[in-house]
């Protein structure tokens, strides 16, 4: 318990400064549209190591938050056979009751190369990928909670353009934006039978984006004019999930003959798994504040006027994810996922 608490404090201290400065995934000109660049949101580092699959893959050794139905222990777990010496992998296979409190934390590093006919530049960024906690509440009920970034806005554009109505003059334009959305979630999963489990993730999506655009026409005025737009987003999200797991190749430890009991083999059975989730949102609440600025020759604000404050509603697309996998516990896993999201 002491080591778990110390690990929790370490993760919180490490993530706090990153959470306070927002998403830092490097410059991306396309993040100026909509809610920004949508981040992967495809699980933890182990899912990333398998091509972001895992909606059907159950493993008690880490928190798989792609599917809330993967959290619980299954009912009617097989009892460990008396007077039998299990190998480690067979021990984990038969001991399905998981009592471990888990903490999982990851960082995301991105490198982009932005190219145009006039040149290119490299953009770098690092950000919290996820911070999650999971614990069993009973023999068949597991819960998890955490925070993951959902989208990122980070761009800084500088360019020139001709002035409408005065083609001999050139305007210098500075366009920048920063911010993004985070998702705080709480997941619960329950084992219904020895092969079937269900779960539900409830989440709150929130964040804000600040966009600024300033322009100056040196041939006409020493002042710069522009606006600052702050957009605040919030929504609730829900993700029900289901997972079915069944053994298709029996482990040698499942046979009851004396010869099989005496023979110590490395076979731990083969299972197939099917998982399905449906991720949907309530209406996205948007509050937008628009301020106009006038900057003097020293780039100090000389005039600050709030033009409007408006509230809007938007719709976020749902996501359906289906996965199938085959595994031999503690040995190997083969998995494939497919998902559809009508953006």
GROMACS .gro file of C-alpha atoms in nm:
model
  343
    1UNK     CA    1   0.000   0.000   0.000
    2UNK     CA    2   0.287   0.236   0.082
    3UNK     CA    3   0.448   0.185  -0.257
    4UNK     CA    4   0.116   0.237  -0.436
    5UNK     CA    5   0.059   0.564  -0.251
    6UNK     CA    6   0.411   0.680  -0.330
    7UNK     CA    7   0.357   0.598  -0.697
    8UNK     CA    8   0.032   0.796  -0.696
    9UNK     CA    9   0.204   1.105  -0.553
   10UNK     CA   10   0.482   1.072  -0.810
   11UNK     CA   11   0.236   1.058  -1.103
   12UNK     CA   12   0.037   1.356  -0.977
   13UNK     CA   13   0.348   1.568  -0.924
   14UNK     CA   14   0.483   1.476  -1.266
   15UNK     CA   15   0.160   1.547  -1.451
   16UNK     CA   16   0.059   1.868  -1.271
   17UNK     CA   17   0.285   2.114  -1.459
   18UNK     CA   18   0.195   1.957  -1.792
   19UNK     CA   19  -0.177   1.974  -1.719
   20UNK     CA   20  -0.153   2.340  -1.621
   21UNK     CA   21   0.013   2.453  -1.945
   22UNK     CA   22  -0.235   2.267  -2.170
   23UNK     CA   23  -0.163   2.051  -2.468
   24UNK     CA   24   0.185   2.095  -2.608
   25UNK     CA   25   0.186   1.877  -2.918
   26UNK     CA   26   0.380   2.118  -3.141
   27UNK     CA   27   0.265   2.358  -3.412
   28UNK     CA   28  -0.009   2.225  -3.640
   29UNK     CA   29  -0.170   2.470  -3.888
   30UNK     CA   30  -0.472   2.241  -3.931
   31UNK     CA   31  -0.556   2.264  -3.560
   32UNK     CA   32  -0.712   2.607  -3.621
   33UNK     CA   33  -1.030   2.435  -3.747
   34UNK     CA   34  -1.310   2.305  -3.526
   35UNK     CA   35  -1.203   2.177  -3.184
   36UNK     CA   36  -0.849   2.122  -3.311
   37UNK     CA   37  -0.651   1.812  -3.395
   38UNK     CA   38  -0.835   1.510  -3.258
   39UNK     CA   39  -0.587   1.298  -3.062
   40UNK     CA   40  -0.568   0.922  -3.092
   41UNK     CA   41  -0.757   0.834  -2.769
   42UNK     CA   42  -0.680   0.472  -2.846
   43UNK     CA   43  -0.577   0.343  -2.507
   44UNK     CA   44  -0.245   0.316  -2.329
   45UNK     CA   45   0.111   0.249  -2.438
   46UNK     CA   46   0.047  -0.126  -2.460
   47UNK     CA   47  -0.240  -0.068  -2.700
   48UNK     CA   48  -0.016   0.164  -2.901
   49UNK     CA   49   0.247  -0.110  -2.916
   50UNK     CA   50  -0.011  -0.335  -3.085
   51UNK     CA   51  -0.129  -0.081  -3.342
   52UNK     CA   52  -0.392   0.073  -3.110
   53UNK     CA   53  -0.599  -0.247  -3.088
   54UNK     CA   54  -0.739  -0.390  -2.768
   55UNK     CA   55  -1.115  -0.336  -2.739
   56UNK     CA   56  -1.151  -0.713  -2.688
   57UNK     CA   57  -0.819  -0.796  -2.517
   58UNK     CA   58  -0.850  -0.865  -2.146
   59UNK     CA   59  -0.537  -0.851  -1.931
   60UNK     CA   60  -0.522  -0.803  -1.555
   61UNK     CA   61  -0.169  -0.666  -1.568
   62UNK     CA   62  -0.262  -0.323  -1.701
   63UNK     CA   63  -0.557  -0.084  -1.734
   64UNK     CA   64  -0.721  -0.124  -2.073
   65UNK     CA   65  -0.965   0.169  -2.082
   66UNK     CA   66  -1.067   0.115  -2.446
   67UNK     CA   67  -1.358  -0.095  -2.323
   68UNK     CA   68  -1.512  -0.059  -1.974
   69UNK     CA   69  -1.627  -0.423  -1.997
   70UNK     CA   70  -1.260  -0.529  -1.962
   71UNK     CA   71  -1.237  -0.398  -1.605
   72UNK     CA   72  -1.419  -0.665  -1.400
   73UNK     CA   73  -1.337  -1.018  -1.295
   74UNK     CA   74  -1.550  -1.284  -1.458
   75UNK     CA   75  -1.795  -1.489  -1.252
   76UNK     CA   76  -1.753  -1.853  -1.158
   77UNK     CA   77  -1.376  -1.854  -1.193
   78UNK     CA   78  -1.220  -2.197  -1.192
   79UNK     CA   79  -1.091  -2.307  -0.855
   80UNK     CA   80  -0.724  -2.382  -0.823
   81UNK     CA   81  -0.685  -2.758  -0.810
   82UNK     CA   82  -0.563  -2.899  -0.482
   83UNK     CA   83  -0.217  -3.054  -0.459
   84UNK     CA   84  -0.118  -2.928  -0.801
   85UNK     CA   85   0.199  -2.734  -0.877
   86UNK     CA   86   0.115  -2.458  -1.124
   87UNK     CA   87   0.360  -2.278  -1.341
   88UNK     CA   88   0.349  -1.898  -1.318
   89UNK     CA   89   0.153  -1.855  -1.641
   90UNK     CA   90  -0.098  -2.123  -1.535
   91UNK     CA   91  -0.131  -1.956  -1.196
   92UNK     CA   92  -0.233  -1.626  -1.355
   93UNK     CA   93  -0.468  -1.803  -1.589
   94UNK     CA   94  -0.658  -1.982  -1.314
   95UNK     CA   95  -0.642  -1.706  -1.054
   96UNK     CA   96  -0.887  -1.474  -1.231
   97UNK     CA   97  -0.982  -1.277  -0.920
   98UNK     CA   98  -0.776  -0.959  -0.949
   99UNK     CA   99  -0.726  -0.756  -0.630
  100UNK     CA  100  -0.455  -0.519  -0.754
  101UNK     CA  101  -0.491  -0.140  -0.745
  102UNK     CA  102  -0.329  -0.007  -1.063
  103UNK     CA  103  -0.188   0.331  -1.163
  104UNK     CA  104  -0.098   0.397  -1.526
  105UNK     CA  105   0.059   0.713  -1.666
  106UNK     CA  106   0.195   0.800  -2.009
  107UNK     CA  107   0.342   1.087  -2.208
  108UNK     CA  108   0.299   1.157  -2.578
  109UNK     CA  109   0.580   1.307  -2.787
  110UNK     CA  110   0.515   1.430  -3.139
  111UNK     CA  111   0.740   1.557  -3.415
  112UNK     CA  112   0.601   1.720  -3.727
  113UNK     CA  113   0.764   1.851  -4.043
  114UNK     CA  114   0.563   2.138  -4.195
  115UNK     CA  115   0.650   2.206  -4.558
  116UNK     CA  116   0.551   2.468  -4.814
  117UNK     CA  117   0.692   2.575  -5.151
  118UNK     CA  118   0.905   2.834  -4.971
  119UNK     CA  119   1.057   2.605  -4.708
  120UNK     CA  120   0.984   2.386  -4.412
  121UNK     CA  121   1.011   2.377  -4.035
  122UNK     CA  122   1.010   2.107  -3.769
  123UNK     CA  123   0.766   2.121  -3.480
  124UNK     CA  124   0.806   1.931  -3.155
  125UNK     CA  125   0.574   1.880  -2.860
  126UNK     CA  126   0.516   1.669  -2.551
  127UNK     CA  127   0.199   1.623  -2.351
  128UNK     CA  128   0.026   1.395  -2.104
  129UNK     CA  129  -0.114   1.095  -2.294
  130UNK     CA  130  -0.326   0.959  -2.007
  131UNK     CA  131  -0.339   0.930  -1.630
  132UNK     CA  132  -0.559   0.644  -1.506
  133UNK     CA  133  -0.635   0.453  -1.187
  134UNK     CA  134  -0.821   0.122  -1.150
  135UNK     CA  135  -0.930  -0.094  -0.858
  136UNK     CA  136  -1.159  -0.391  -0.792
  137UNK     CA  137  -1.469  -0.324  -0.584
  138UNK     CA  138  -1.577  -0.688  -0.556
  139UNK     CA  139  -1.507  -1.027  -0.710
  140UNK     CA  140  -1.697  -0.930  -1.023
  141UNK     CA  141  -1.697  -0.547  -1.020
  142UNK     CA  142  -1.410  -0.323  -1.126
  143UNK     CA  143  -1.384   0.054  -1.163
  144UNK     CA  144  -1.140   0.300  -1.318
  145UNK     CA  145  -1.109   0.675  -1.349
  146UNK     CA  146  -0.866   0.911  -1.516
  147UNK     CA  147  -0.800   1.197  -1.755
  148UNK     CA  148  -0.696   1.191  -2.121
  149UNK     CA  149  -0.652   1.476  -2.372
  150UNK     CA  150  -0.913   1.473  -2.648
  151UNK     CA  151  -0.799   1.746  -2.889
  152UNK     CA  152  -0.517   1.995  -2.928
  153UNK     CA  153  -0.496   2.346  -3.074
  154UNK     CA  154  -0.147   2.483  -3.123
  155UNK     CA  155  -0.052   2.700  -3.421
  156UNK     CA  156   0.132   3.024  -3.493
  157UNK     CA  157   0.112   3.163  -3.846
  158UNK     CA  158   0.276   3.479  -3.981
  159UNK     CA  159   0.215   3.592  -4.339
  160UNK     CA  160   0.146   3.894  -4.560
  161UNK     CA  161  -0.149   3.977  -4.781
  162UNK     CA  162  -0.265   4.257  -5.007
  163UNK     CA  163  -0.512   4.513  -4.876
  164UNK     CA  164  -0.855   4.495  -5.034
  165UNK     CA  165  -0.924   4.821  -5.216
  166UNK     CA  166  -0.559   4.929  -5.192
  167UNK     CA  167  -0.343   4.677  -5.382
  168UNK     CA  168  -0.029   4.885  -5.339
  169UNK     CA  169  -0.032   4.830  -4.962
  170UNK     CA  170   0.066   4.510  -4.783
  171UNK     CA  171  -0.074   4.388  -4.452
  172UNK     CA  172   0.131   4.181  -4.206
  173UNK     CA  173  -0.085   3.924  -4.030
  174UNK     CA  174  -0.017   3.725  -3.713
  175UNK     CA  175  -0.258   3.435  -3.648
  176UNK     CA  176  -0.215   3.209  -3.345
  177UNK     CA  177  -0.414   2.971  -3.130
  178UNK     CA  178  -0.365   2.752  -2.827
  179UNK     CA  179  -0.573   2.522  -2.610
  180UNK     CA  180  -0.769   2.202  -2.645
  181UNK     CA  181  -1.011   1.963  -2.480
  182UNK     CA  182  -0.965   1.707  -2.202
  183UNK     CA  183  -1.184   1.415  -2.102
  184UNK     CA  184  -1.231   1.308  -1.740
  185UNK     CA  185  -1.389   0.963  -1.719
  186UNK     CA  186  -1.526   0.714  -1.469
  187UNK     CA  187  -1.570   0.353  -1.585
  188UNK     CA  188  -1.741   0.059  -1.421
  189UNK     CA  189  -1.754  -0.301  -1.538
  190UNK     CA  190  -1.935  -0.609  -1.405
  191UNK     CA  191  -1.879  -0.977  -1.482
  192UNK     CA  192  -2.216  -1.130  -1.571
  193UNK     CA  193  -2.108  -1.490  -1.632
  194UNK     CA  194  -1.786  -1.683  -1.664
  195UNK     CA  195  -1.765  -1.564  -2.027
  196UNK     CA  196  -1.954  -1.235  -2.044
  197UNK     CA  197  -1.894  -0.890  -1.896
  198UNK     CA  198  -2.048  -0.547  -1.952
  199UNK     CA  199  -1.940  -0.195  -1.861
  200UNK     CA  200  -2.018   0.175  -1.890
  201UNK     CA  201  -1.788   0.477  -1.911
  202UNK     CA  202  -1.925   0.818  -1.814
  203UNK     CA  203  -1.709   1.115  -1.907
  204UNK     CA  204  -1.703   1.493  -1.899
  205UNK     CA  205  -1.545   1.671  -2.194
  206UNK     CA  206  -1.422   2.023  -2.131
  207UNK     CA  207  -1.163   2.278  -2.240
  208UNK     CA  208  -1.107   2.616  -2.397
  209UNK     CA  209  -0.934   2.750  -2.707
  210UNK     CA  210  -0.788   3.098  -2.749
  211UNK     CA  211  -0.747   3.235  -3.103
  212UNK     CA  212  -0.578   3.565  -3.182
  213UNK     CA  213  -0.542   3.746  -3.513
  214UNK     CA  214  -0.364   4.080  -3.554
  215UNK     CA  215  -0.285   4.274  -3.869
  216UNK     CA  216  -0.088   4.589  -3.939
  217UNK     CA  217  -0.040   4.804  -4.250
  218UNK     CA  218   0.287   4.992  -4.195
  219UNK     CA  219   0.232   5.222  -4.493
  220UNK     CA  220  -0.099   5.348  -4.349
  221UNK     CA  221  -0.068   5.332  -3.969
  222UNK     CA  222   0.174   5.246  -3.689
  223UNK     CA  223  -0.103   5.068  -3.499
  224UNK     CA  224  -0.209   4.706  -3.521
  225UNK     CA  225  -0.568   4.587  -3.514
  226UNK     CA  226  -0.704   4.249  -3.429
  227UNK     CA  227  -0.929   4.030  -3.220
  228UNK     CA  228  -0.908   3.764  -2.955
  229UNK     CA  229  -1.167   3.487  -2.948
  230UNK     CA  230  -1.204   3.261  -2.647
  231UNK     CA  231  -1.414   2.948  -2.698
  232UNK     CA  232  -1.520   2.732  -2.403
  233UNK     CA  233  -1.642   2.377  -2.468
  234UNK     CA  234  -1.822   2.127  -2.245
  235UNK     CA  235  -2.017   1.803  -2.300
  236UNK     CA  236  -2.097   1.470  -2.141
  237UNK     CA  237  -1.993   1.145  -2.306
  238UNK     CA  238  -2.102   0.786  -2.254
  239UNK     CA  239  -1.947   0.460  -2.370
  240UNK     CA  240  -2.124   0.129  -2.301
  241UNK     CA  241  -1.922  -0.182  -2.376
  242UNK     CA  242  -1.949  -0.559  -2.384
  243UNK     CA  243  -1.694  -0.839  -2.402
  244UNK     CA  244  -1.728  -1.213  -2.454
  245UNK     CA  245  -1.442  -1.453  -2.380
  246UNK     CA  246  -1.433  -1.828  -2.427
  247UNK     CA  247  -1.174  -2.103  -2.424
  248UNK     CA  248  -1.143  -2.288  -2.756
  249UNK     CA  249  -0.831  -2.500  -2.684
  250UNK     CA  250  -0.827  -2.656  -2.340
  251UNK     CA  251  -0.527  -2.622  -2.112
  252UNK     CA  252  -0.364  -2.947  -2.009
  253UNK     CA  253  -0.444  -2.852  -1.650
  254UNK     CA  254  -0.816  -2.880  -1.732
  255UNK     CA  255  -0.794  -3.255  -1.788
  256UNK     CA  256  -0.856  -3.466  -1.483
  257UNK     CA  257  -0.659  -3.779  -1.562
  258UNK     CA  258  -0.374  -3.866  -1.331
  259UNK     CA  259  -0.124  -3.871  -1.616
  260UNK     CA  260  -0.210  -3.514  -1.715
  261UNK     CA  261  -0.188  -3.401  -1.354
  262UNK     CA  262   0.159  -3.542  -1.314
  263UNK     CA  263   0.286  -3.416  -1.649
  264UNK     CA  264   0.386  -3.050  -1.612
  265UNK     CA  265   0.329  -2.886  -1.948
  266UNK     CA  266   0.349  -2.528  -2.067
  267UNK     CA  267   0.007  -2.527  -2.234
  268UNK     CA  268  -0.224  -2.264  -2.082
  269UNK     CA  269  -0.512  -2.288  -2.330
  270UNK     CA  270  -0.624  -2.064  -2.616
  271UNK     CA  271  -0.913  -1.818  -2.589
  272UNK     CA  272  -1.106  -1.608  -2.835
  273UNK     CA  273  -1.249  -1.270  -2.737
  274UNK     CA  274  -1.503  -1.034  -2.891
  275UNK     CA  275  -1.550  -0.675  -2.773
  276UNK     CA  276  -1.784  -0.395  -2.877
  277UNK     CA  277  -1.817  -0.032  -2.763
  278UNK     CA  278  -2.034   0.261  -2.869
  279UNK     CA  279  -1.905   0.607  -2.774
  280UNK     CA  280  -2.153   0.897  -2.797
  281UNK     CA  281  -2.186   1.254  -2.667
  282UNK     CA  282  -2.453   1.485  -2.539
  283UNK     CA  283  -2.484   1.820  -2.717
  284UNK     CA  284  -2.155   2.011  -2.719
  285UNK     CA  285  -2.203   2.340  -2.532
  286UNK     CA  286  -2.000   2.629  -2.678
  287UNK     CA  287  -1.954   2.974  -2.525
  288UNK     CA  288  -1.766   3.221  -2.743
  289UNK     CA  289  -1.631   3.559  -2.631
  290UNK     CA  290  -1.498   3.802  -2.893
  291UNK     CA  291  -1.278   4.102  -2.802
  292UNK     CA  292  -1.133   4.364  -3.036
  293UNK     CA  293  -0.788   4.511  -2.972
  294UNK     CA  294  -0.586   4.806  -3.091
  295UNK     CA  295  -0.209   4.788  -3.030
  296UNK     CA  296   0.022   5.088  -3.029
  297UNK     CA  297   0.367   5.103  -3.184
  298UNK     CA  298   0.513   4.917  -2.882
  299UNK     CA  299   0.252   4.638  -2.916
  300UNK     CA  300   0.076   4.752  -2.599
  301UNK     CA  301  -0.305   4.735  -2.588
  302UNK     CA  302  -0.447   5.085  -2.629
  303UNK     CA  303  -0.811   4.982  -2.681
  304UNK     CA  304  -0.993   4.670  -2.559
  305UNK     CA  305  -1.357   4.624  -2.654
  306UNK     CA  306  -1.577   4.321  -2.595
  307UNK     CA  307  -1.783   4.283  -2.909
  308UNK     CA  308  -2.002   3.983  -2.833
  309UNK     CA  309  -2.062   3.684  -2.611
  310UNK     CA  310  -2.265   3.405  -2.765
  311UNK     CA  311  -2.361   3.048  -2.682
  312UNK     CA  312  -2.395   2.771  -2.936
  313UNK     CA  313  -2.474   2.401  -2.961
  314UNK     CA  314  -2.285   2.151  -3.172
  315UNK     CA  315  -2.293   1.778  -3.232
  316UNK     CA  316  -1.996   1.549  -3.178
  317UNK     CA  317  -1.991   1.227  -3.383
  318UNK     CA  318  -2.034   0.890  -3.218
  319UNK     CA  319  -1.779   0.609  -3.253
  320UNK     CA  320  -1.848   0.238  -3.286
  321UNK     CA  321  -1.555   0.004  -3.224
  322UNK     CA  322  -1.551  -0.373  -3.275
  323UNK     CA  323  -1.261  -0.600  -3.189
  324UNK     CA  324  -1.172  -0.967  -3.198
  325UNK     CA  325  -0.865  -1.135  -3.052
  326UNK     CA  326  -0.709  -1.472  -2.976
  327UNK     CA  327  -0.469  -1.527  -2.688
  328UNK     CA  328  -0.285  -1.779  -2.481
  329UNK     CA  329  -0.253  -1.623  -2.132
  330UNK     CA  330   0.094  -1.496  -2.044
  331UNK     CA  331   0.226  -1.607  -2.385
  332UNK     CA  332   0.081  -1.438  -2.696
  333UNK     CA  333  -0.210  -1.232  -2.831
  334UNK     CA  334  -0.335  -1.168  -3.185
  335UNK     CA  335  -0.594  -0.892  -3.218
  336UNK     CA  336  -0.771  -0.673  -3.472
  337UNK     CA  337  -1.002  -0.373  -3.425
  338UNK     CA  338  -1.221  -0.176  -3.662
  339UNK     CA  339  -1.402   0.148  -3.577
  340UNK     CA  340  -1.631   0.393  -3.751
  341UNK     CA  341  -1.684   0.760  -3.665
  342UNK     CA  342  -1.888   0.977  -3.907
  343UNK     CA  343  -1.708   1.309  -3.882
   0.00000   0.00000   0.00000
